[in-house]
XYZ file of C-alpha atoms in Angstrom:
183
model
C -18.695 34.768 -61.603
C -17.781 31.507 -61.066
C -19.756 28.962 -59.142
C -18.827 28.187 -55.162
C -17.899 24.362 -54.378
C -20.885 23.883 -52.462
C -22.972 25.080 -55.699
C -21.226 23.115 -58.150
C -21.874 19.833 -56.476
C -25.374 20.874 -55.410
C -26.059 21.344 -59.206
C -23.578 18.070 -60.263
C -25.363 16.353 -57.844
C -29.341 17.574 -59.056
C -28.162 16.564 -62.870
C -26.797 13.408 -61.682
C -30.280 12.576 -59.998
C -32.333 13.379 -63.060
C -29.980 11.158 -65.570
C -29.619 8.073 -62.667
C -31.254 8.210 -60.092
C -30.467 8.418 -56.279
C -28.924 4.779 -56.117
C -27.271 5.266 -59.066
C -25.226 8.131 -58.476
C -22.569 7.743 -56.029
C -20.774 10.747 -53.875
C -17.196 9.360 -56.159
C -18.977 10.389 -59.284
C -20.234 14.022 -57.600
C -16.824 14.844 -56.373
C -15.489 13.846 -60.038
C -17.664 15.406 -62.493
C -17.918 18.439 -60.406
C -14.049 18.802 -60.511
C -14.138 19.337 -56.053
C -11.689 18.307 -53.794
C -12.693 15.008 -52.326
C -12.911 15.971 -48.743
C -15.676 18.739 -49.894
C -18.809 16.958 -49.501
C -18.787 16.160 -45.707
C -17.138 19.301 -45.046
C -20.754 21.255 -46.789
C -22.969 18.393 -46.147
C -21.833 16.482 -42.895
C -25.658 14.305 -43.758
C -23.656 12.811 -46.633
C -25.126 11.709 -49.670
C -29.101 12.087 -48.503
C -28.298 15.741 -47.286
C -26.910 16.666 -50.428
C -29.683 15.242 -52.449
C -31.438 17.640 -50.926
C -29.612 20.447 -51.060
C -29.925 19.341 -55.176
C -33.620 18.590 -55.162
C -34.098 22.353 -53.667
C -31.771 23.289 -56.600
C -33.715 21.888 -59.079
C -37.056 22.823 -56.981
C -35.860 26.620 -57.583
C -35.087 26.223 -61.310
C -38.314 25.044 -62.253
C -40.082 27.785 -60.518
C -37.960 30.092 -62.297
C -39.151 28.368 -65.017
C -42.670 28.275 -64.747
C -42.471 32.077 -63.209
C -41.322 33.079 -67.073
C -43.940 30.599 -69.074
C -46.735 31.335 -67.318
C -46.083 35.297 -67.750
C -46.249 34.685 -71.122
C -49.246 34.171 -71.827
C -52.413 36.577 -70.698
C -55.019 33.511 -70.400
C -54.651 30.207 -67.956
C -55.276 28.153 -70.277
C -53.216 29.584 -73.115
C -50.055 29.519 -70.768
C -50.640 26.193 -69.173
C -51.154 24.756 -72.867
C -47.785 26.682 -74.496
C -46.053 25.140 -71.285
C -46.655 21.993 -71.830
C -45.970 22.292 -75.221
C -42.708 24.118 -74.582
C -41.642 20.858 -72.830
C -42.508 18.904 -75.497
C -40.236 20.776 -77.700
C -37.258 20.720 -75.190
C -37.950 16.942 -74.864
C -37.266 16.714 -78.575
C -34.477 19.172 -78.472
C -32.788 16.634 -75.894
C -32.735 19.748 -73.318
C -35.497 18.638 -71.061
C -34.435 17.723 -67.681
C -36.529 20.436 -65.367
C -38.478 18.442 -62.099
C -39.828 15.410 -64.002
C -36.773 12.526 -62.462
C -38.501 14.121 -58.863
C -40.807 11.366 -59.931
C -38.192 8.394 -59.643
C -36.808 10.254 -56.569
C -40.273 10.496 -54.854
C -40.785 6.861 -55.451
C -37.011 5.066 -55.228
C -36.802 6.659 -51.490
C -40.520 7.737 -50.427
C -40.493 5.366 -47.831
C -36.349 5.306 -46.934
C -35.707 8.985 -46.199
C -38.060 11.258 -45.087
C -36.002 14.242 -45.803
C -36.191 13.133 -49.563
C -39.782 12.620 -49.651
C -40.195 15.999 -47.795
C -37.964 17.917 -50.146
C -39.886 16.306 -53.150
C -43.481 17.180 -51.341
C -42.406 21.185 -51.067
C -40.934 21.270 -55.126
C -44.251 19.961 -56.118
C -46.328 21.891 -54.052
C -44.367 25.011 -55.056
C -44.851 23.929 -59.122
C -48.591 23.334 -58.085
C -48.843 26.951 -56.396
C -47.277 28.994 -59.315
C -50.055 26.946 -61.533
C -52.756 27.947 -58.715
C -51.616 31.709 -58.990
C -52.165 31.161 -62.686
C -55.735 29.985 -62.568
C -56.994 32.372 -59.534
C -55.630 35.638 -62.039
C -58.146 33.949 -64.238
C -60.999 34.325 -61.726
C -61.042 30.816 -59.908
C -61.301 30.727 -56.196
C -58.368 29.809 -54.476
C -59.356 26.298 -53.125
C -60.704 25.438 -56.582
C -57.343 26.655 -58.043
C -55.151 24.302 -56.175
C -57.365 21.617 -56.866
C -57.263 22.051 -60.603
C -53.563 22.853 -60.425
C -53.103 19.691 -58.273
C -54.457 17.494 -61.268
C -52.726 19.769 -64.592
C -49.228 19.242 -62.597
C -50.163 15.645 -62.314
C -50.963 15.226 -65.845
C -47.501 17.492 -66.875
C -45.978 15.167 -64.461
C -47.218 11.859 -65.309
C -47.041 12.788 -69.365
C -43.496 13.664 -68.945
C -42.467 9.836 -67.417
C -44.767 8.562 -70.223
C -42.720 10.771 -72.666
C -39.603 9.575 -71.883
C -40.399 5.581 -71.158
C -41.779 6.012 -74.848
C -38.978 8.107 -75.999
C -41.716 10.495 -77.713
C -43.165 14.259 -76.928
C -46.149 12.780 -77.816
C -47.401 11.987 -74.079
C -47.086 15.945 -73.666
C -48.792 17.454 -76.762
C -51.612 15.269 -76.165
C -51.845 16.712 -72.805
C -51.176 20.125 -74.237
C -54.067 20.143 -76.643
C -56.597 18.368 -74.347
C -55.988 20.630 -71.276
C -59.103 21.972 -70.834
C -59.422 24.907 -67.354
């Protein structure tokens, strides 16, 4: 089944974001790689550009918790499937295929304090990631406020490895983070 208008520039748009950034990516470039008729954009998002950064940051807000929904299944132990996580992203990193959450980063802090719907919409995908983490640990016996706390600082470090990993242009940032996580 092919994919609506609306969806293919939501997802244009959220791939866009995580190669260039919010002020790099322009609503000419959206309506050409995504192939939709030029009109489209204001006619599904009449907030322009920072409404459909959104709608993208949602989109790629729902793929990572799809994402971290399967990894963390995978494994029966916390700290097994937060470890083979991590280290799954190292290996996508080197495949070239990693892309999943980590430019919410650049978003968070290129328009933090010039839209509040952007900051808001980054806020909820990382409190989401840090929830699915959370369920993870309290399976594993912690307490629920201890859970998000721990979850709170693992997400950092995925998060904060990940910029490291690609301002270095190395997994490395991530498999040291994968071998030292410690529940």
């Amino acid at each position: 089944m092919s994919k609506s208008t609306k969806e293919n520039m939501i997802e244009t748009m959220a791939i866009l974001l995580q190669k260039q950034g919010y002020h790099g990516t322009g609503l000419n470039e959206v309506i050409q790689v995504s192939g939709s008729p030029k009109g489209s954009i204001y006619h599904h998002f009449p907030g322009g550009k920072e409404a459909l950064a959104v709608a993208a940051i949602q989109w790629t807000q729902e793929q990572v918790h799809s994402y971290l929904t399967m990894q963390l299944a995978k494994e029966k132990t916390a700290n097994t499937a937060i470890a083979k996580l991590i280290e799954d992203s190292a290996n996508q990193f080197d495949e070239g295929t990693y892309f999943r959450g980590v430019p919410m980063i650049a978003l968070t802090l290129e328009n933090a304090s010039s839209s509040e719907a952007i900051r808001l919409a980054c806020k909820e995908a990382f409190e989401d990631w840090e929830r699915l983490i959370a369920e993870k640990l309290m399976d594993g016996g912690l307490h629920e406020a201890e859970a998000l706390r721990r979850a709170s600082v693992i997400h950092s470090m995925m998060q904060g490895a990940a910029a490291i990993s690609f301002a270095k242009q190395s997994s490395e940032p991530l498999r040291l983070v994968a071998t030292h996580i410690s529940i």
